[in-house]
Structures are given as structure tokens and as C-alpha cells.
Amino acid sequence: MSTFTPTARTQVKRLPKRGAYDRETVFKILDEAFVCHVGFAVDGQPYVIPTNFGRRGETLYLHGSAASRMLRTLAEGVPVCVTVTLTDGLVLARSAFHHSVNYRSVVVLGKARLVEDPAEKMEALRLFTEHVMKGRWEEIRWPVEQELKATTVLALPLEEVSAKVRTGGPIDDEEDYALPVWAGVLPLSVVAAEPVADARLKAGTEIPGYMKHYRRG
Ligand SMILES: Cc1cc2nc3c(=O)[nH]c(=O)nc-3n(C[C@H](O)[C@H](O)[C@H](O)COP(=O)(O)OP(=O)(O)OC[C@H]3O[C@@H](n4cnc5c(N)ncnc54)[C@H](O)[C@@H]3O)c2cc1C
């Protein structure tokens, strides 16, 4: 099926026409972003922790230090909410009330499982690296056993998923269009600046080609 089925929990309520459940939209957002926010509760206290992620097909991978509370908690199978947000523009209206943001976001609900199979774990680590910087994995030293031991990898199935997308300009109240106030959209995007070489870079090491035109999406 090319569309996630909305559930009572993933049904976008406000401005439901901005909701999207098709895999194409969801995967495009997940693949363009590289930061997600992971929400979970410990003793009734919600925590929302920013982290990196990777995706393969219908699985989102999270990773981190084996000592991380987030990963230890999620490995127990507690309910988790992962949110990914891309900000595409600032929407400047004529009134304060109608200011907005153009965005694409995804919310994933579910329970994560601990990845124990060494091959899946290594593949997830490859996915994280490639998700942030495509082409990098083949050049770098891969994790050794002791580094793998120090790393926890979790897999979250993409089953209960929603996306929400806002595009376009401001929508003002009719009488406000006469106001002499600039209105429109200030587009935003991720732009890489000049790379800064590490002070201990081996002499003669060139900047990899994949960094020269780095962009997301
Ligand atoms: C950058 C950004 C800025 C925003 N600013 C505001 C703001 O200032 N005020 C405000 O009220 N809203 C803002 N939103 C929208 C906000 O994310 C919610 O969509 C909104 O609060 C409406 O929630 P609700 O009550 O309809 O749904 P809820 O009852 O909160 O959510 C029901 C279900 O709808 C789905 N859902 C809701 N929102 C999203 C989403 N954004 N992406 C994917 N799935 C979603 C989830 O599956 C959720 O479980 C912003 C969104 C983004 C990405």
C-alpha cells in the first residue's frame, strides 16, 4: 500500500487538508531531514530529545551511546513519538494572527526494538552516516567490535505515521489587504558554508567531492 492508514492517534485535526499519509511524501521528508526529536515519558515526565536517524524502507533507526537514557528507555519498549521538521519559509502576513511557517513535518508513533543482529546493526550505522553525508561510509574506518558494543541501535517500524505540509503565501483577512505592510514568504533552506579542515588533517588530503555541492533534498 502506498499510503499509511490514519489512526485515531495520527489523524491531523486542525487544518486536516494539510495532513498527508502517502509514503512518497513521508519518505521524502524523512530523507531530507537528518535531525528528529524523540519524545517519551519516564516516571510521568515527558522528555523530547533531539537526535540523528536513518531510514531503510519501513524502518527508522535511532542510535547512540549504550549509556543514553533515551536509548535504554526506548529499548524497554515504552511508547515513543518521533517528530521530524523541515522549515521551508517564514510566512509574513499583514496581521500578527496570520503569520505562519511553511513546513513539512512527520510524526511517527510506536515502540522501538533493540537491534541485536550484528549485520543489521552495522547496516544501520552505515545508514546513519550515509543519511547525513552520502558517500562518506566507503571512505571512513568502520566501527570495530568494542565501538559496536558501546553503541545501541534501535529500530522503529514506520506503521502509525502522519505528515503535515504547509505551502504558499499568507492568508490575510480581507480588510487587511489594504494595509501598507510587506507580506509574503521568506524562503529558508539548508545551505552548506565553506568546509573548515581539521587542524590535524593529513597533509595533501583533499576535500571529498560529495562535500562540494552538499545540499539536502
Ligand atoms: C515549524 C512548525 C511550526 C508550527 N507552529 C505552530 C504554532 O505556532 N501553533 C500551532 O498550534 N501549531 C503549529 N504548528 C502545527 C502543529 O504541528 C500542529 O499541527 C497543530 O498544533 C495542530 O494540532 P492538532 O490539535 O490538529 O492535532 P494533535 O491532536 O496535536 O495531533 C493529532 C495527530 O495529528 C498528527 N499531526 C499533528 N500535527 C502534525 C504535524 N505538524 N506533522 C505531522 N503530523 C502531525 C499527529 O499524528 C498527531 O498525533 C506548527 C508546525 C510546524 C512544523
mmCIF file of C-alpha atoms and ligand atoms in Angstrom:
data_model
loop_
_atom_site.group_PDB
_atom_site.id
_atom_site.type_symbol
_atom_site.label_atom_id
_atom_site.label_comp_id
_atom_site.label_asym_id
_atom_site.label_seq_id
_atom_site.Cartn_x
_atom_site.Cartn_y
_atom_site.Cartn_z
ATOM 1 C CA MET A 1 0.000 0.000 0.000
ATOM 2 C CA SER A 2 1.332 3.416 -0.890
ATOM 3 C CA THR A 3 -0.482 5.190 1.933
ATOM 4 C CA PHE A 4 -0.225 4.868 5.715
ATOM 5 C CA THR A 5 -3.620 4.331 7.277
ATOM 6 C CA PRO A 6 -4.518 7.231 9.590
ATOM 7 C CA THR A 7 -5.460 6.086 13.073
ATOM 8 C CA ALA A 8 -7.382 7.921 15.797
ATOM 9 C CA ARG A 9 -3.970 8.993 17.084
ATOM 10 C CA THR A 10 -2.447 10.158 13.813
ATOM 11 C CA GLN A 11 -5.438 11.922 12.338
ATOM 12 C CA VAL A 12 -4.436 15.566 11.777
ATOM 13 C CA LYS A 13 -7.226 17.544 13.400
ATOM 14 C CA ARG A 14 -6.566 21.244 12.817
ATOM 15 C CA LEU A 15 -6.436 22.102 9.101
ATOM 16 C CA PRO A 16 -6.749 18.418 8.142
ATOM 17 C CA LYS A 17 -6.240 19.223 4.451
ATOM 18 C CA ARG A 18 -2.590 19.804 5.333
ATOM 19 C CA GLY A 19 -2.302 16.233 6.558
ATOM 20 C CA ALA A 20 -0.656 13.652 4.289
ATOM 21 C CA TYR A 21 -0.289 9.918 4.698
ATOM 22 C CA ASP A 22 1.220 8.809 1.403
ATOM 23 C CA ARG A 23 4.572 7.094 1.681
ATOM 24 C CA GLU A 24 6.136 9.286 -1.005
ATOM 25 C CA THR A 25 5.531 12.486 0.998
ATOM 26 C CA VAL A 26 6.531 10.893 4.298
ATOM 27 C CA PHE A 27 9.737 9.293 2.986
ATOM 28 C CA LYS A 28 10.787 12.466 1.160
ATOM 29 C CA ILE A 29 10.548 14.459 4.397
ATOM 30 C CA LEU A 30 12.381 11.776 6.391
ATOM 31 C CA ASP A 31 15.148 11.547 3.820
ATOM 32 C CA GLU A 32 15.676 15.302 3.541
ATOM 33 C CA ALA A 33 15.915 15.836 7.302
ATOM 34 C CA PHE A 34 18.672 14.423 9.472
ATOM 35 C CA VAL A 35 17.513 15.579 12.903
ATOM 36 C CA CYS A 36 14.484 14.182 14.660
ATOM 37 C CA HIS A 37 13.013 14.794 18.111
ATOM 38 C CA VAL A 38 12.264 11.722 20.164
ATOM 39 C CA GLY A 39 9.506 12.017 22.771
ATOM 40 C CA PHE A 40 8.984 9.530 25.583
ATOM 41 C CA ALA A 41 7.925 9.606 29.231
ATOM 42 C CA VAL A 42 9.929 8.465 32.262
ATOM 43 C CA ASP A 43 8.015 8.372 35.553
ATOM 44 C CA GLY A 44 5.324 10.580 34.073
ATOM 45 C CA GLN A 45 7.789 13.240 32.904
ATOM 46 C CA PRO A 46 7.903 13.692 29.107
ATOM 47 C CA TYR A 47 11.317 14.224 27.512
ATOM 48 C CA VAL A 48 11.841 15.319 23.903
ATOM 49 C CA ILE A 49 15.412 14.636 22.818
ATOM 50 C CA PRO A 50 16.923 15.751 19.507
ATOM 51 C CA THR A 51 18.982 13.142 17.699
ATOM 52 C CA ASN A 52 20.011 11.808 14.285
ATOM 53 C CA PHE A 53 18.313 8.987 12.488
ATOM 54 C CA GLY A 54 18.480 6.804 9.429
ATOM 55 C CA ARG A 55 15.824 5.039 7.383
ATOM 56 C CA ARG A 56 15.605 1.882 5.401
ATOM 57 C CA GLY A 57 12.228 1.138 3.847
ATOM 58 C CA GLU A 58 9.631 0.972 6.592
ATOM 59 C CA THR A 59 12.108 1.234 9.476
ATOM 60 C CA LEU A 60 13.540 4.265 11.209
ATOM 61 C CA TYR A 61 16.824 3.654 13.033
ATOM 62 C CA LEU A 62 17.989 5.563 16.118
ATOM 63 C CA HIS A 63 21.399 5.121 17.664
ATOM 64 C CA GLY A 64 23.632 6.435 20.397
ATOM 65 C CA SER A 65 25.711 5.644 23.422
ATOM 66 C CA ALA A 66 24.715 2.454 25.208
ATOM 67 C CA ALA A 67 24.624 4.656 28.321
ATOM 68 C CA SER A 68 21.993 7.027 26.867
ATOM 69 C CA ARG A 69 18.828 7.185 28.935
ATOM 70 C CA MET A 70 16.795 7.752 25.781
ATOM 71 C CA LEU A 71 18.042 4.546 24.180
ATOM 72 C CA ARG A 72 17.871 2.492 27.375
ATOM 73 C CA THR A 73 14.288 3.638 27.950
ATOM 74 C CA LEU A 74 13.146 3.031 24.382
ATOM 75 C CA ALA A 75 14.785 -0.394 24.335
ATOM 76 C CA GLU A 76 12.328 -1.382 27.073
ATOM 77 C CA GLY A 77 9.563 -0.889 24.529
ATOM 78 C CA VAL A 78 7.943 2.236 26.000
ATOM 79 C CA PRO A 79 5.693 4.226 23.628
ATOM 80 C CA VAL A 80 7.665 6.735 21.586
ATOM 81 C CA CYS A 81 6.818 9.676 19.353
ATOM 82 C CA VAL A 82 9.416 10.733 16.772
ATOM 83 C CA THR A 83 8.968 14.073 15.014
ATOM 84 C CA VAL A 84 10.879 15.398 12.021
ATOM 85 C CA THR A 85 10.510 19.004 10.876
ATOM 86 C CA LEU A 86 11.695 20.869 7.792
ATOM 87 C CA THR A 87 11.181 24.624 7.742
ATOM 88 C CA ASP A 88 10.737 25.923 4.193
ATOM 89 C CA GLY A 89 9.841 29.553 4.776
ATOM 90 C CA LEU A 90 8.593 32.291 7.036
ATOM 91 C CA VAL A 91 5.107 33.376 6.100
ATOM 92 C CA LEU A 92 4.693 37.071 6.833
ATOM 93 C CA ALA A 93 1.126 38.240 6.914
ATOM 94 C CA ARG A 94 -0.318 41.705 7.362
ATOM 95 C CA SER A 95 -1.680 40.812 10.780
ATOM 96 C CA ALA A 96 0.146 39.124 13.660
ATOM 97 C CA PHE A 97 -2.559 36.468 13.797
ATOM 98 C CA HIS A 98 -1.984 35.148 10.267
ATOM 99 C CA HIS A 99 1.809 34.841 10.431
ATOM 100 C CA SER A 100 2.841 31.274 9.791
ATOM 101 C CA VAL A 101 5.635 28.959 8.691
ATOM 102 C CA ASN A 102 5.862 26.867 5.555
ATOM 103 C CA TYR A 103 6.889 23.447 6.734
ATOM 104 C CA ARG A 104 6.901 19.737 6.107
ATOM 105 C CA SER A 105 6.771 17.537 9.160
ATOM 106 C CA VAL A 106 6.313 13.903 10.091
ATOM 107 C CA VAL A 107 5.111 12.316 13.312
ATOM 108 C CA VAL A 108 5.771 8.610 13.978
ATOM 109 C CA LEU A 109 4.165 6.759 16.879
ATOM 110 C CA GLY A 110 5.139 3.305 18.025
ATOM 111 C CA LYS A 111 7.548 1.200 20.021
ATOM 112 C CA ALA A 112 11.178 0.623 19.147
ATOM 113 C CA ARG A 113 13.060 -2.659 19.282
ATOM 114 C CA LEU A 114 16.686 -3.189 20.180
ATOM 115 C CA VAL A 115 18.747 -4.201 17.140
ATOM 116 C CA GLU A 116 20.854 -7.159 18.226
ATOM 117 C CA ASP A 117 21.787 -8.773 14.945
ATOM 118 C CA PRO A 118 25.364 -7.558 14.221
ATOM 119 C CA ALA A 119 24.744 -7.301 10.472
ATOM 120 C CA GLU A 120 21.590 -5.182 10.929
ATOM 121 C CA LYS A 121 23.417 -3.035 13.493
ATOM 122 C CA MET A 122 26.313 -2.360 11.144
ATOM 123 C CA GLU A 123 23.904 -1.646 8.295
ATOM 124 C CA ALA A 124 22.016 0.840 10.497
ATOM 125 C CA LEU A 125 25.270 2.632 11.284
ATOM 126 C CA ARG A 126 26.014 2.807 7.575
ATOM 127 C CA LEU A 127 22.541 4.265 7.037
ATOM 128 C CA PHE A 128 23.087 6.998 9.664
ATOM 129 C CA THR A 129 26.349 8.037 8.079
ATOM 130 C CA GLU A 130 25.031 7.974 4.538
ATOM 131 C CA HIS A 131 21.844 9.753 5.605
ATOM 132 C CA VAL A 132 23.834 12.761 6.766
ATOM 133 C CA MET A 133 26.631 12.636 4.164
ATOM 134 C CA LYS A 134 26.111 10.412 1.163
ATOM 135 C CA GLY A 135 29.347 8.819 0.022
ATOM 136 C CA ARG A 136 31.093 9.019 3.388
ATOM 137 C CA TRP A 137 30.790 5.411 4.594
ATOM 138 C CA GLU A 138 33.045 3.954 1.942
ATOM 139 C CA GLU A 139 35.913 6.286 2.904
ATOM 140 C CA ILE A 140 35.947 6.066 6.679
ATOM 141 C CA ARG A 141 37.093 3.453 9.179
ATOM 142 C CA TRP A 142 34.151 1.285 10.091
ATOM 143 C CA PRO A 143 33.204 0.578 13.741
ATOM 144 C CA VAL A 144 35.155 -2.190 15.464
ATOM 145 C CA GLU A 145 33.613 -4.612 17.935
ATOM 146 C CA GLN A 146 34.286 -2.531 21.027
ATOM 147 C CA GLU A 147 32.728 0.553 19.344
ATOM 148 C CA LEU A 148 29.723 -1.520 18.305
ATOM 149 C CA LYS A 149 29.355 -2.664 21.907
ATOM 150 C CA ALA A 150 29.343 0.942 23.106
ATOM 151 C CA THR A 151 26.608 1.812 20.594
ATOM 152 C CA THR A 152 22.934 0.996 20.918
ATOM 153 C CA VAL A 153 20.798 0.841 17.791
ATOM 154 C CA LEU A 154 17.018 0.834 17.870
ATOM 155 C CA ALA A 155 14.568 0.155 15.064
ATOM 156 C CA LEU A 156 11.201 1.875 14.975
ATOM 157 C CA PRO A 157 8.703 0.464 12.474
ATOM 158 C CA LEU A 158 7.016 3.076 10.289
ATOM 159 C CA GLU A 159 3.429 1.998 10.809
ATOM 160 C CA GLU A 160 1.493 4.745 12.592
ATOM 161 C CA VAL A 161 2.667 7.785 10.681
ATOM 162 C CA SER A 162 1.366 11.197 9.638
ATOM 163 C CA ALA A 163 2.822 14.080 7.667
ATOM 164 C CA LYS A 164 1.673 17.680 7.589
ATOM 165 C CA VAL A 165 2.633 20.209 4.939
ATOM 166 C CA ARG A 166 2.047 23.947 4.691
ATOM 167 C CA THR A 167 2.903 25.744 1.463
ATOM 168 C CA GLY A 168 2.039 29.081 -0.085
ATOM 169 C CA GLY A 169 1.718 32.679 0.998
ATOM 170 C CA PRO A 170 -0.096 34.364 3.850
ATOM 171 C CA ILE A 171 -3.855 34.212 4.050
ATOM 172 C CA ASP A 172 -4.969 37.550 5.448
ATOM 173 C CA ASP A 173 -8.337 38.867 6.468
ATOM 174 C CA GLU A 174 -9.927 40.690 3.503
ATOM 175 C CA GLU A 175 -9.823 44.140 5.135
ATOM 176 C CA ASP A 176 -6.087 43.792 5.951
ATOM 177 C CA TYR A 177 -5.030 43.591 2.267
ATOM 178 C CA ALA A 178 -5.272 47.407 2.180
ATOM 179 C CA LEU A 179 -2.589 47.767 4.863
ATOM 180 C CA PRO A 180 0.803 49.128 3.677
ATOM 181 C CA VAL A 181 2.662 46.237 5.279
ATOM 182 C CA TRP A 182 5.039 43.979 3.340
ATOM 183 C CA ALA A 183 3.627 40.491 3.162
ATOM 184 C CA GLY A 184 4.853 37.315 1.550
ATOM 185 C CA VAL A 185 7.242 34.454 2.169
ATOM 186 C CA LEU A 186 10.905 34.440 3.136
ATOM 187 C CA PRO A 187 12.071 31.051 1.818
ATOM 188 C CA LEU A 188 14.529 29.161 4.018
ATOM 189 C CA SER A 189 16.806 26.275 3.137
ATOM 190 C CA VAL A 190 19.846 24.425 4.451
ATOM 191 C CA VAL A 191 22.959 25.812 2.784
ATOM 192 C CA ALA A 192 26.439 24.464 3.483
ATOM 193 C CA ALA A 193 29.176 27.028 4.068
ATOM 194 C CA GLU A 194 32.889 26.584 3.236
ATOM 195 C CA PRO A 195 34.311 23.403 4.829
ATOM 196 C CA VAL A 196 36.728 24.000 7.711
ATOM 197 C CA ALA A 197 39.560 21.462 7.636
ATOM 198 C CA ASP A 198 40.587 19.801 10.897
ATOM 199 C CA ALA A 199 43.822 21.161 12.326
ATOM 200 C CA ARG A 200 45.337 17.646 12.220
ATOM 201 C CA LEU A 201 44.255 16.825 8.666
ATOM 202 C CA LYS A 202 46.862 14.656 6.970
ATOM 203 C CA ALA A 203 48.771 16.845 4.513
ATOM 204 C CA GLY A 204 47.513 16.516 0.972
ATOM 205 C CA THR A 205 44.068 15.169 1.921
ATOM 206 C CA GLU A 206 41.568 16.658 -0.493
ATOM 207 C CA ILE A 207 38.014 17.743 0.214
ATOM 208 C CA PRO A 208 35.767 14.878 -0.930
ATOM 209 C CA GLY A 209 33.628 15.557 -3.987
ATOM 210 C CA TYR A 210 30.413 14.789 -2.096
ATOM 211 C CA MET A 211 31.053 17.789 0.160
ATOM 212 C CA LYS A 212 31.476 20.285 -2.638
ATOM 213 C CA HIS A 213 27.826 20.532 -3.575
ATOM 214 C CA TYR A 214 26.269 19.414 -0.314
ATOM 215 C CA ARG A 215 22.555 20.001 -0.114
ATOM 216 C CA ARG A 216 19.528 18.305 1.420
ATOM 217 C CA GLY A 217 16.548 17.053 -0.502
HETATM 218 C C1 LIG B 1 7.532 24.569 12.148
HETATM 219 C C2 LIG B 1 6.122 24.431 12.644
HETATM 220 C C3 LIG B 1 5.533 25.444 13.340
HETATM 221 C C4 LIG B 1 4.227 25.316 13.822
HETATM 222 N N1 LIG B 1 3.702 26.308 14.603
HETATM 223 C C5 LIG B 1 2.524 26.127 15.193
HETATM 224 C C6 LIG B 1 2.019 27.072 16.138
HETATM 225 O O1 LIG B 1 2.658 28.089 16.438
HETATM 226 N N2 LIG B 1 0.815 26.827 16.729
HETATM 227 C C7 LIG B 1 0.109 25.684 16.456
HETATM 228 O O2 LIG B 1 -0.963 25.482 17.042
HETATM 229 N N3 LIG B 1 0.539 24.799 15.551
HETATM 230 C C8 LIG B 1 1.732 24.979 14.943
HETATM 231 N N4 LIG B 1 2.201 24.037 14.058
HETATM 232 C C9 LIG B 1 1.307 22.946 13.721
HETATM 233 C C10 LIG B 1 1.363 21.839 14.775
HETATM 234 O O3 LIG B 1 2.438 20.955 14.440
HETATM 235 C C11 LIG B 1 0.058 21.020 14.846
HETATM 236 O O4 LIG B 1 -0.237 20.509 13.586
HETATM 237 C C12 LIG B 1 -1.075 21.858 15.385
HETATM 238 O O5 LIG B 1 -0.820 22.190 16.742
HETATM 239 C C13 LIG B 1 -2.428 21.198 15.274
HETATM 240 O O6 LIG B 1 -2.505 20.052 16.039
HETATM 241 P P1 LIG B 1 -3.935 19.345 16.229
HETATM 242 O O7 LIG B 1 -4.539 19.826 17.501
HETATM 243 O O8 LIG B 1 -4.695 19.403 14.987
HETATM 244 O O9 LIG B 1 -3.518 17.880 16.315
HETATM 245 P P2 LIG B 1 -2.946 16.961 17.531
HETATM 246 O O10 LIG B 1 -4.161 16.497 18.284
HETATM 247 O O11 LIG B 1 -1.887 17.706 18.267
HETATM 248 O O12 LIG B 1 -2.361 15.853 16.685
HETATM 249 C C14 LIG B 1 -3.104 14.730 16.204
HETATM 250 C C15 LIG B 1 -2.224 13.923 15.310
HETATM 251 O O13 LIG B 1 -2.059 14.662 14.087
HETATM 252 C C16 LIG B 1 -0.769 14.443 13.590
HETATM 253 N N5 LIG B 1 -0.079 15.753 13.489
HETATM 254 C C17 LIG B 1 -0.378 16.903 14.111
HETATM 255 N N6 LIG B 1 0.476 17.869 13.754
HETATM 256 C C18 LIG B 1 1.353 17.308 12.897
HETATM 257 C C19 LIG B 1 2.459 17.786 12.203
HETATM 258 N N7 LIG B 1 2.865 19.066 12.277
HETATM 259 N N8 LIG B 1 3.139 16.944 11.402
HETATM 260 C C20 LIG B 1 2.762 15.652 11.275
HETATM 261 N N9 LIG B 1 1.704 15.137 11.904
HETATM 262 C C21 LIG B 1 1.006 15.955 12.712
HETATM 263 C C22 LIG B 1 -0.044 13.537 14.582
HETATM 264 O O14 LIG B 1 -0.117 12.202 14.138
HETATM 265 C C23 LIG B 1 -0.827 13.713 15.857
HETATM 266 O O15 LIG B 1 -0.724 12.586 16.688
HETATM 267 C C24 LIG B 1 3.490 24.141 13.556
HETATM 268 C C25 LIG B 1 4.082 23.116 12.830
HETATM 269 C C26 LIG B 1 5.384 23.244 12.382
HETATM 270 C C27 LIG B 1 6.001 22.087 11.649
#
